[in-house]
């Protein structure tokens, strides 16, 4: 520094100017974050207190672990997975169909698609499950005149009611996700495809949907994981999924919290595994794009917190 | 000479978007093997007219034909019947189009981009298409990049792939909508070189461009459009060096 203004010259208590130190001797001191430390300490103490409370509470953790691999619990896990996967498949088929219908030139199709989304997103999932399960109260028979007929209460088993309830409801959410994905694809892509002589169907299948996938898959992973957790609602219509299995055991042995913990342990294990799978899939879909998918940590956070319904 | 069927013939072509009339009676003729340049200020309707040629836009009135056949309609006596989607698609497949923003398919490699339409639309054998695609990529100087994704290429390289992609359908006519406008100046030349080569090989081309040097050197005919009408037309050398209309003069003084 060759020239200094008077304010910039540091002065000692005696009034003599302090000589400028050589640049290497300057040390950068970051802002001291006392507030951050204090807050961190308070939170750590609260968490530690909570952990301690649960540790010393009247919970037999041996029971939690013992039932983790018990036969009825494992059956419940299997049923939960079955229900989740099958309702996801149903939801995907419905969702893609409805999203494509929304794009249609035909006003009847667009209106039906919009109505479906409105109806199934506008009513609680639990209510929908109960309606499916109790459908035999108003329709005694399922009948396609001259082709097929069967009593409703033999068809609408707890499993079928749960499958339809979860799948049809989830389909409405997936339709919106797929629609958003389709709309996110640049219109120039459709134009280029059209100019090459590709039909609208071919364009949708080869150009638009594959590109929409990048936008669709991350939220679909979220939906799957949410569905896994929402499948526990099937317990109310006596389908023996994981929560129902735990419920059956604790009504017999009264170890309520222990078994709820066992079930929770399974849920968190499954959601964690699927979150990792989702990340792998996302990475594969991002080929041809320079942006890297979000890190595992943020993905996990995104999946495990913040839900609607 | 006068008996040859024009590649593109526009007779009093109008195009309206609601109240807005964008094309107000375009008359022009593009002959086979000709490089036909369209120039004019922004908003004059150049892109709209180009998109009418392959029916990306429907003509509102007038008649537009390609290689002697009406675009988008079939004529029976005094009535015009709109073509089915599949018939329109088949006709579009015979016309190549190159866009200002390239519009390559980002999820496919360069080679897959070039092979997509011949394999999926024309159902040609993959091996045959692959060989043709590699030849075309060689011609545009990008054989070595056949495994790259569009996102890994420069703008000029992407545009050359887009040209190869259009050529893979062996079109009888190529439409270019400002193919170099989105490029950095130093990349313009490589794309124009490919287009020049294509012209020498005898391809019929309709080119919307602001590259007056290219129009003068390569063009066989030039039309100056403004406000949805053809203001002036002729050989590029004549129109560019001695424009007759005040509007043409004003435009050229700005771009030259
Ligand atoms: N889909 C559309 N709906 C309504 N108006 C449109 C549409 N497409 C184009 N226009 C209008 O038509 C006019 C001509 O547009 P066009 O794109 O053909 O101009 P251009 O000569 O290609 O201009 P530029 O040099 O900017 O590309 C413009 O005023 C534009 O706003
Ligand atoms: Mg334009």
XYZ file of C-alpha atoms and ligand atoms in Angstrom:
597
model
C 0.000 0.000 0.000
C 1.597 3.211 -1.079
C -0.912 5.765 0.090
C -3.059 5.750 3.188
C -5.765 8.058 4.393
C -5.601 9.178 7.994
C -8.464 6.898 9.184
C -6.724 3.799 7.897
C -3.597 4.268 9.996
C -3.884 2.313 13.240
C -2.765 4.211 16.274
C -1.474 2.910 19.623
C -2.639 4.174 22.995
C 0.378 6.532 23.124
C -0.617 7.987 19.792
C 2.245 6.639 17.720
C 1.185 4.931 14.476
C 1.520 1.148 14.383
C 3.648 0.107 11.414
C 1.843 -1.918 8.737
C 2.792 -5.586 9.194
C 3.912 -7.532 6.104
C 0.909 -9.232 4.401
C 1.956 -12.756 5.475
C 1.637 -11.813 9.136
C -2.060 -10.877 8.846
C -4.415 -13.421 10.399
C -8.072 -13.624 9.384
C -10.328 -14.055 12.422
C -13.773 -15.416 11.563
C -16.831 -14.007 13.313
C -17.181 -15.721 16.667
C -20.472 -17.634 16.640
C -21.231 -17.766 20.379
C -24.980 -17.868 19.638
C -24.587 -20.933 17.447
C -22.639 -22.745 20.129
C -25.113 -21.870 22.849
C -28.098 -22.993 20.773
C -26.317 -26.211 19.816
C -25.642 -26.934 23.458
C -29.268 -26.383 24.477
C -30.548 -28.655 21.701
C -27.994 -31.350 22.530
C -29.065 -31.283 26.177
C -32.753 -31.576 25.282
C -32.098 -34.488 22.925
C -29.934 -36.222 25.500
C -32.702 -35.830 28.088
C -35.254 -37.335 25.716
C -33.003 -40.263 24.891
C -32.384 -40.852 28.568
C -36.094 -40.687 29.339
C -36.796 -43.433 26.805
C -33.783 -45.442 27.950
C -34.851 -45.552 31.597
C -38.591 -45.735 30.900
C -40.553 -48.938 31.420
C -39.715 -50.287 27.983
C -38.329 -53.765 27.559
C -35.958 -53.339 24.622
C -35.305 -57.056 24.656
C -38.939 -57.526 23.585
C -38.521 -54.982 20.768
C -35.612 -56.974 19.400
C -37.145 -60.378 20.072
C -40.268 -59.633 18.024
C -38.267 -58.004 15.218
C -37.912 -61.417 13.578
C -41.050 -63.051 14.953
C -43.093 -64.975 12.380
C -46.267 -62.795 12.517
C -44.189 -59.616 12.218
C -42.293 -60.974 9.222
C -45.595 -61.922 7.603
C -46.813 -58.397 8.295
C -43.687 -56.948 6.645
C -44.258 -59.146 3.621
C -47.900 -58.080 3.363
C -46.941 -54.422 3.735
C -44.441 -54.763 0.901
C -46.926 -56.623 -1.277
C -49.599 -54.035 -0.705
C -47.213 -51.124 -1.301
C -45.699 -52.510 -4.503
C -49.028 -53.562 -6.014
C -50.799 -50.309 -5.187
C -47.807 -48.412 -6.608
C -48.116 -50.378 -9.851
C -51.844 -49.650 -9.991
C -51.168 -45.989 -9.207
C -48.503 -45.728 -11.918
C -50.769 -47.199 -14.592
C -53.632 -44.909 -13.545
C -51.374 -41.902 -13.107
C -49.685 -42.109 -16.516
C -53.015 -42.794 -18.241
C -54.695 -39.854 -16.513
C -51.730 -37.537 -17.204
C -51.830 -38.404 -20.913
C -55.625 -37.951 -20.880
C -55.135 -34.465 -19.430
C -53.054 -33.604 -22.530
C -55.708 -34.919 -24.903
C -57.590 -32.824 -27.474
C -60.797 -34.552 -26.383
C -62.621 -32.343 -23.804
C -64.464 -35.314 -22.264
C -61.169 -37.066 -21.508
C -59.588 -33.942 -20.021
C -62.641 -33.298 -17.845
C -62.764 -36.885 -16.554
C -59.035 -36.787 -15.822
C -59.340 -33.484 -13.967
C -62.377 -34.740 -12.051
C -60.563 -37.874 -10.911
C -57.647 -35.872 -9.570
C -59.985 -33.439 -7.835
C -62.086 -36.150 -6.176
C -59.333 -38.421 -4.910
C -57.031 -35.671 -3.754
C -59.894 -33.810 -2.130
C -60.979 -36.531 0.291
C -58.938 -38.196 3.060
C -57.291 -41.509 2.253
C -58.670 -43.099 5.413
C -62.231 -42.236 4.389
C -61.602 -43.659 0.911
C -60.318 -46.911 2.415
C -63.408 -47.246 4.574
C -65.700 -46.584 1.608
C -64.015 -49.255 -0.536
C -64.199 -51.732 2.320
C -67.875 -51.064 2.967
C -68.957 -50.941 -0.642
C -70.939 -54.153 -0.188
C -73.418 -52.178 1.913
C -74.717 -50.471 -1.223
C -73.686 -52.841 -4.019
C -74.506 -56.447 -3.192
C -73.134 -57.754 -6.472
C -70.399 -56.845 -8.898
C -72.024 -57.348 -12.237
C -71.181 -56.921 -15.884
C -74.578 -57.836 -17.408
C -74.475 -61.193 -19.123
C -70.739 -61.657 -18.593
C -69.873 -61.724 -14.937
C -71.503 -61.569 -11.566
C -70.212 -62.153 -8.029
C -71.206 -61.034 -4.557
C -69.358 -57.891 -3.510
C -68.375 -59.133 -0.066
C -66.422 -62.061 -1.516
C -64.569 -59.725 -3.884
C -63.923 -56.777 -1.617
C -61.589 -58.539 0.803
C -59.491 -56.359 3.116
C -56.576 -56.780 0.726
C -58.535 -55.735 -2.366
C -60.082 -52.785 -0.544
C -56.647 -51.673 0.656
C -55.137 -52.118 -2.799
C -57.865 -50.112 -4.496
C -57.946 -47.489 -1.762
C -54.218 -46.855 -1.790
C -53.687 -47.337 -5.558
C -56.556 -45.202 -6.797
C -55.756 -42.443 -4.334
C -52.045 -42.491 -5.123
C -52.816 -42.511 -8.852
C -54.265 -39.025 -8.517
C -51.017 -37.735 -7.021
C -48.890 -39.532 -9.595
C -50.991 -38.133 -12.437
C -50.060 -34.632 -11.318
C -46.384 -35.544 -11.043
C -46.356 -37.107 -14.515
C -48.239 -34.141 -15.934
C -45.685 -31.770 -14.452
C -42.932 -33.902 -15.971
C -44.513 -33.836 -19.414
C -44.961 -30.065 -19.245
C -41.335 -29.638 -18.201
C -40.053 -30.963 -21.528
C -39.125 -28.136 -23.901
C -41.655 -27.654 -26.711
C -38.754 -27.594 -29.184
C -38.370 -31.326 -28.538
C -41.877 -32.098 -29.797
C -41.312 -29.833 -32.773
C -38.067 -31.500 -33.712
C -39.727 -34.908 -33.434
C -42.709 -33.775 -35.513
C -40.393 -32.323 -38.164
C -38.713 -35.722 -38.410
C -42.082 -37.311 -39.148
C -42.630 -38.900 -35.731
C -46.257 -39.409 -34.714
C -47.602 -37.943 -31.472
C -47.623 -41.373 -29.842
C -44.058 -42.118 -30.869
C -42.970 -38.654 -29.748
C -44.563 -39.201 -26.349
C -42.963 -42.625 -25.918
C -39.489 -41.961 -27.316
C -38.870 -38.263 -26.724
C -41.172 -36.704 -24.122
C -41.657 -39.392 -21.454
C -37.967 -40.414 -21.259
C -37.038 -36.785 -20.664
C -39.935 -36.259 -18.275
C -38.558 -39.225 -16.268
C -35.778 -37.107 -14.836
C -38.364 -34.791 -13.341
C -40.810 -37.564 -12.437
C -38.635 -40.167 -10.738
C -37.406 -38.236 -7.684
C -40.946 -37.393 -6.498
C -42.120 -40.916 -7.450
C -39.540 -42.281 -5.048
C -41.033 -40.021 -2.399
C -44.511 -41.263 -3.257
C -43.437 -44.882 -2.967
C -41.920 -44.315 0.429
C -44.982 -42.377 1.558
C -47.196 -45.171 0.291
C -45.181 -47.663 2.312
C -46.003 -45.689 5.436
C -49.624 -44.999 4.460
C -50.171 -48.724 3.924
C -50.364 -48.883 7.735
C -53.827 -47.313 7.413
C -55.015 -50.656 5.998
C -54.914 -51.765 9.616
C -58.284 -50.045 10.085
C -59.910 -52.389 7.566
C -58.302 -55.422 9.222
C -55.740 -56.238 6.584
C -52.831 -57.974 8.334
C -49.993 -55.724 7.318
C -47.137 -54.799 9.646
C -49.056 -52.553 12.051
C -51.988 -54.981 12.287
C -49.560 -57.812 13.100
C -47.965 -55.757 15.857
C -51.429 -54.817 17.105
C -52.505 -58.465 17.320
C -49.460 -59.294 19.444
C -49.744 -56.393 21.871
C -53.455 -56.857 22.483
C -52.470 -60.309 23.746
C -49.314 -59.458 25.750
C -49.920 -55.749 26.557
C -46.398 -54.768 25.474
C -47.851 -51.954 23.386
C -44.941 -49.560 23.001
C -42.455 -52.402 22.509
C -44.355 -53.746 19.519
C -45.022 -50.311 18.070
C -41.252 -49.796 18.256
C -40.661 -53.117 16.512
C -42.963 -52.013 13.699
C -41.288 -48.596 13.531
C -37.890 -50.244 13.288
C -39.078 -52.180 10.254
C -40.611 -49.117 8.631
C -37.448 -47.074 9.012
C -35.313 -49.942 7.725
C -37.487 -50.277 4.609
C -37.682 -46.547 3.897
C -33.909 -46.262 4.223
C -33.286 -49.137 1.819
C -35.702 -47.707 -0.765
C -34.181 -44.253 -0.439
C -30.801 -45.673 -1.404
C -32.377 -47.506 -4.351
C -34.056 -44.318 -5.472
C -30.756 -42.489 -5.493
C -29.171 -45.126 -7.721
C -32.047 -44.865 -10.177
C -31.839 -41.088 -10.227
C -28.159 -41.273 -11.041
C -28.815 -43.562 -14.006
C -31.546 -41.322 -15.382
C -29.374 -38.245 -15.329
C -27.151 -39.513 -18.144
C -26.673 -36.934 -20.850
C -27.169 -34.171 -18.323
C -24.423 -32.298 -16.617
C -26.185 -31.637 -13.336
C -25.411 -34.272 -10.736
C -28.228 -35.685 -8.631
C -28.587 -34.438 -5.095
C -26.503 -36.058 -2.417
C -27.758 -38.994 -0.403
C -28.111 -36.999 2.779
C -30.412 -34.376 1.347
C -32.391 -37.093 -0.426
C -32.909 -38.931 2.841
C -34.078 -35.778 4.529
C -36.430 -35.043 1.657
C -37.969 -38.492 1.890
C -38.388 -38.908 5.582
C -39.904 -35.563 6.438
C -42.569 -33.244 5.127
C -45.692 -35.066 3.911
C -49.206 -34.130 3.095
C -52.576 -35.893 3.430
C -36.964 -25.128 -67.604
C -40.386 -23.655 -66.855
C -41.984 -27.098 -66.946
C -40.188 -28.415 -63.862
C -42.407 -28.720 -60.794
C -41.402 -26.167 -58.156
C -40.186 -27.664 -54.868
C -42.170 -25.087 -52.911
C -44.925 -22.958 -54.318
C -46.807 -20.371 -52.266
C -49.855 -18.664 -53.728
C -51.369 -15.904 -51.637
C -50.535 -17.649 -48.346
C -52.152 -16.120 -45.258
C -51.653 -17.034 -41.624
C -53.618 -15.669 -38.705
C -53.264 -16.176 -34.967
C -56.689 -15.073 -33.768
C -56.922 -11.409 -34.742
C -53.243 -11.078 -35.604
C -52.482 -11.612 -39.275
C -48.851 -12.683 -39.503
C -48.655 -13.634 -43.192
C -50.637 -11.382 -45.513
C -50.463 -13.086 -48.870
C -47.084 -14.622 -49.612
C -46.277 -15.560 -53.204
C -43.036 -17.289 -54.009
C -41.516 -20.258 -55.729
C -38.516 -22.376 -54.775
C -37.108 -24.459 -57.614
C -35.340 -27.811 -57.147
C -31.636 -27.631 -56.232
C -32.004 -23.987 -55.339
C -30.720 -22.251 -52.200
C -33.536 -19.880 -51.309
C -32.818 -17.237 -48.668
C -35.472 -15.519 -46.553
C -34.425 -12.331 -44.817
C -36.284 -9.641 -42.936
C -36.671 -7.930 -39.585
C -37.779 -9.731 -36.440
C -41.470 -10.487 -36.381
C -41.886 -10.255 -40.155
C -43.176 -13.841 -40.331
C -40.138 -15.706 -41.674
C -40.287 -18.529 -39.136
C -44.048 -18.759 -39.459
C -43.790 -19.198 -43.218
C -41.042 -21.798 -42.871
C -43.145 -23.743 -40.358
C -46.104 -23.681 -42.740
C -44.001 -25.516 -45.329
C -43.835 -28.663 -43.191
C -47.255 -28.060 -41.631
C -46.008 -27.318 -38.139
C -48.398 -24.403 -38.601
C -51.649 -24.556 -40.575
C -52.086 -22.075 -43.393
C -55.210 -19.936 -42.842
C -55.855 -19.174 -46.516
C -54.152 -19.516 -49.860
C -52.332 -22.470 -51.284
C -48.983 -23.895 -50.373
C -47.551 -26.939 -52.090
C -44.369 -28.930 -51.832
C -43.140 -30.879 -54.853
C -46.510 -30.434 -56.540
C -48.606 -31.647 -53.579
C -50.707 -29.459 -51.288
C -49.382 -29.161 -47.747
C -51.732 -30.682 -45.170
C -54.710 -31.201 -47.492
C -55.950 -33.414 -50.254
C -57.997 -31.927 -53.034
C -61.159 -33.581 -54.353
C -62.917 -31.420 -56.905
C -63.492 -28.104 -55.209
C -63.024 -29.358 -51.678
C -59.928 -29.614 -49.532
C -59.801 -32.482 -47.051
C -57.435 -32.217 -44.157
C -54.905 -35.040 -44.062
C -54.757 -37.539 -41.204
C -51.959 -37.281 -38.670
C -50.120 -40.238 -40.176
C -50.264 -38.761 -43.685
C -48.959 -35.418 -42.461
C -46.174 -37.208 -40.595
C -45.193 -39.124 -43.719
C -44.879 -35.879 -45.662
C -42.927 -34.170 -42.908
C -40.472 -37.035 -42.978
C -39.482 -35.975 -46.500
C -38.609 -32.444 -45.365
C -35.658 -31.810 -43.075
C -35.733 -28.947 -40.592
C -32.925 -27.304 -38.633
C -33.824 -25.045 -35.719
C -32.188 -22.016 -34.216
C -31.862 -23.795 -30.862
C -30.767 -27.155 -32.342
C -33.399 -29.183 -30.437
C -31.289 -32.309 -30.272
C -32.703 -35.048 -28.035
C -30.620 -34.638 -24.868
C -31.223 -38.174 -23.572
C -29.756 -39.805 -26.671
C -26.203 -39.939 -27.923
C -25.225 -38.174 -31.139
C -25.510 -41.409 -33.099
C -28.878 -42.273 -31.520
C -30.166 -38.807 -32.420
C -29.257 -39.352 -36.060
C -30.611 -42.919 -36.164
C -33.885 -42.342 -34.304
C -36.203 -41.260 -37.129
C -34.991 -43.638 -39.888
C -35.275 -46.586 -37.481
C -38.539 -45.641 -35.719
C -40.413 -43.788 -38.458
C -39.201 -45.484 -41.637
C -38.513 -48.816 -39.897
C -35.230 -49.217 -41.738
C -32.760 -51.868 -40.603
C -30.518 -50.640 -37.805
C -27.286 -51.766 -39.454
C -28.092 -49.886 -42.657
C -29.083 -46.731 -40.793
C -26.024 -46.920 -38.592
C -23.724 -46.980 -41.565
C -25.511 -44.047 -43.190
C -25.495 -42.122 -39.915
C -21.746 -42.591 -39.505
C -21.170 -41.408 -43.072
C -23.262 -38.313 -42.381
C -21.483 -37.618 -39.114
C -18.214 -37.918 -40.988
C -19.488 -35.415 -43.512
C -20.244 -32.851 -40.802
C -16.900 -33.627 -39.148
C -18.248 -35.289 -36.014
C -17.670 -38.988 -36.512
C -15.414 -39.077 -33.465
C -18.211 -37.638 -31.292
C -20.846 -40.239 -32.152
C -20.931 -41.558 -28.577
C -21.176 -38.147 -26.910
C -24.396 -36.670 -25.546
C -25.562 -33.316 -26.954
C -24.865 -31.608 -23.624
C -21.176 -32.409 -24.052
C -20.903 -30.618 -27.414
C -20.407 -26.975 -28.376
C -23.254 -25.115 -30.059
C -21.646 -25.399 -33.465
C -21.145 -29.129 -33.032
C -24.745 -29.569 -31.881
C -26.036 -27.724 -34.918
C -23.946 -29.892 -37.235
C -25.401 -32.996 -35.562
C -28.876 -31.519 -36.063
C -28.134 -31.149 -39.770
C -26.921 -34.758 -39.952
C -30.065 -35.875 -38.097
C -32.282 -34.173 -40.673
C -30.237 -35.548 -43.569
C -30.542 -39.098 -42.241
C -34.147 -39.120 -43.482
C -32.834 -38.389 -46.990
C -35.102 -35.364 -47.406
C -35.863 -33.726 -50.728
C -35.967 -30.298 -49.103
C -34.184 -28.764 -46.124
C -35.540 -25.879 -44.045
C -33.152 -23.812 -41.929
C -34.533 -21.340 -39.364
C -31.684 -19.020 -38.395
C -29.314 -21.949 -37.901
C -26.412 -19.794 -36.727
C -28.206 -17.147 -34.653
C -27.721 -18.936 -31.338
C -24.010 -19.530 -31.929
C -20.928 -17.725 -30.679
C -19.392 -15.813 -33.605
C -16.382 -18.107 -33.892
C -18.671 -21.144 -34.328
C -20.809 -19.713 -37.137
C -18.309 -20.572 -39.842
C -18.254 -24.339 -39.241
C -22.045 -24.567 -39.618
C -22.110 -22.386 -42.729
C -19.367 -24.571 -44.237
C -21.558 -27.647 -43.815
C -24.491 -25.828 -45.393
C -22.326 -24.630 -48.276
C -21.224 -28.204 -48.900
C -24.830 -29.340 -48.835
C -25.741 -26.688 -51.419
C -22.917 -27.825 -53.672
C -24.260 -31.372 -53.453
C -27.485 -30.078 -54.949
C -29.838 -30.038 -51.937
C -32.865 -27.759 -52.197
C -32.695 -25.415 -49.224
C -34.882 -22.685 -47.776
C -32.760 -20.672 -45.366
C -33.922 -17.977 -42.956
C -30.748 -16.133 -42.082
C -29.096 -12.912 -41.060
C -25.797 -14.043 -42.629
C -25.778 -11.829 -45.709
C -22.326 -13.059 -46.737
C -23.660 -16.602 -46.934
C -26.756 -15.453 -48.842
C -24.655 -13.601 -51.392
C -22.136 -16.402 -51.944
C -24.353 -19.464 -51.773
C -27.904 -18.210 -52.395
C -29.641 -18.561 -55.762
C -32.654 -16.500 -54.796
C -33.492 -14.133 -51.976
C -36.721 -12.751 -50.612
C -36.965 -9.797 -48.280
C -40.037 -9.989 -46.058
C -41.498 -7.318 -43.826
C -44.824 -7.171 -42.002
C -46.027 -10.459 -43.443
C -45.525 -9.622 -47.107
C -42.756 -10.119 -49.648
C -41.303 -6.668 -50.200
C -38.607 -7.507 -52.677
C -37.132 -10.575 -54.314
C -34.473 -11.480 -56.814
C -30.957 -12.783 -57.054
C -29.145 -12.209 -53.729
C -26.348 -10.254 -55.445
C -28.844 -7.807 -56.916
C -31.084 -7.402 -53.909
C -28.212 -7.056 -51.474
C -26.112 -4.654 -53.516
C -28.826 -2.520 -55.090
C -32.093 -2.808 -53.143
C -35.026 -1.076 -54.776
C -37.341 -0.491 -51.818
C -36.785 1.909 -48.988
C -37.656 -0.759 -46.393
C -35.101 -3.156 -47.849
C -32.470 -0.423 -47.845
C -33.217 0.489 -44.241
C -33.015 -3.159 -43.137
C -29.808 -3.884 -45.024
C -28.094 -0.787 -43.722
C -28.658 -2.171 -40.232
C -27.476 -5.753 -40.772
C -24.648 -5.315 -43.283
N -48.120 -19.312 -31.879
C -48.256 -17.976 -32.047
N -49.332 -17.349 -31.519
C -49.491 -16.021 -31.678
N -48.642 -15.228 -32.355
C -47.550 -15.796 -32.903
C -47.293 -17.202 -32.768
N -46.137 -17.479 -33.418
C -45.696 -16.300 -33.921
N -46.533 -15.297 -33.617
C -46.370 -13.883 -34.007
O -46.179 -13.854 -35.391
C -45.282 -12.816 -35.767
C -44.220 -13.385 -36.680
O -43.430 -14.299 -35.973
P -42.219 -15.080 -36.651
O -41.624 -15.933 -35.595
O -42.681 -15.737 -37.880
O -41.237 -13.908 -37.019
P -39.756 -14.004 -37.583
O -39.728 -13.224 -38.839
O -39.301 -15.396 -37.624
O -38.955 -13.198 -36.483
P -37.529 -13.512 -35.831
O -36.502 -12.933 -36.748
O -37.598 -12.779 -34.538
O -37.418 -14.990 -35.668
C -44.727 -12.256 -34.475
O -45.383 -11.016 -34.226
C -45.116 -13.260 -33.435
O -45.382 -12.640 -32.206
Mg -37.928 -16.592 -36.513
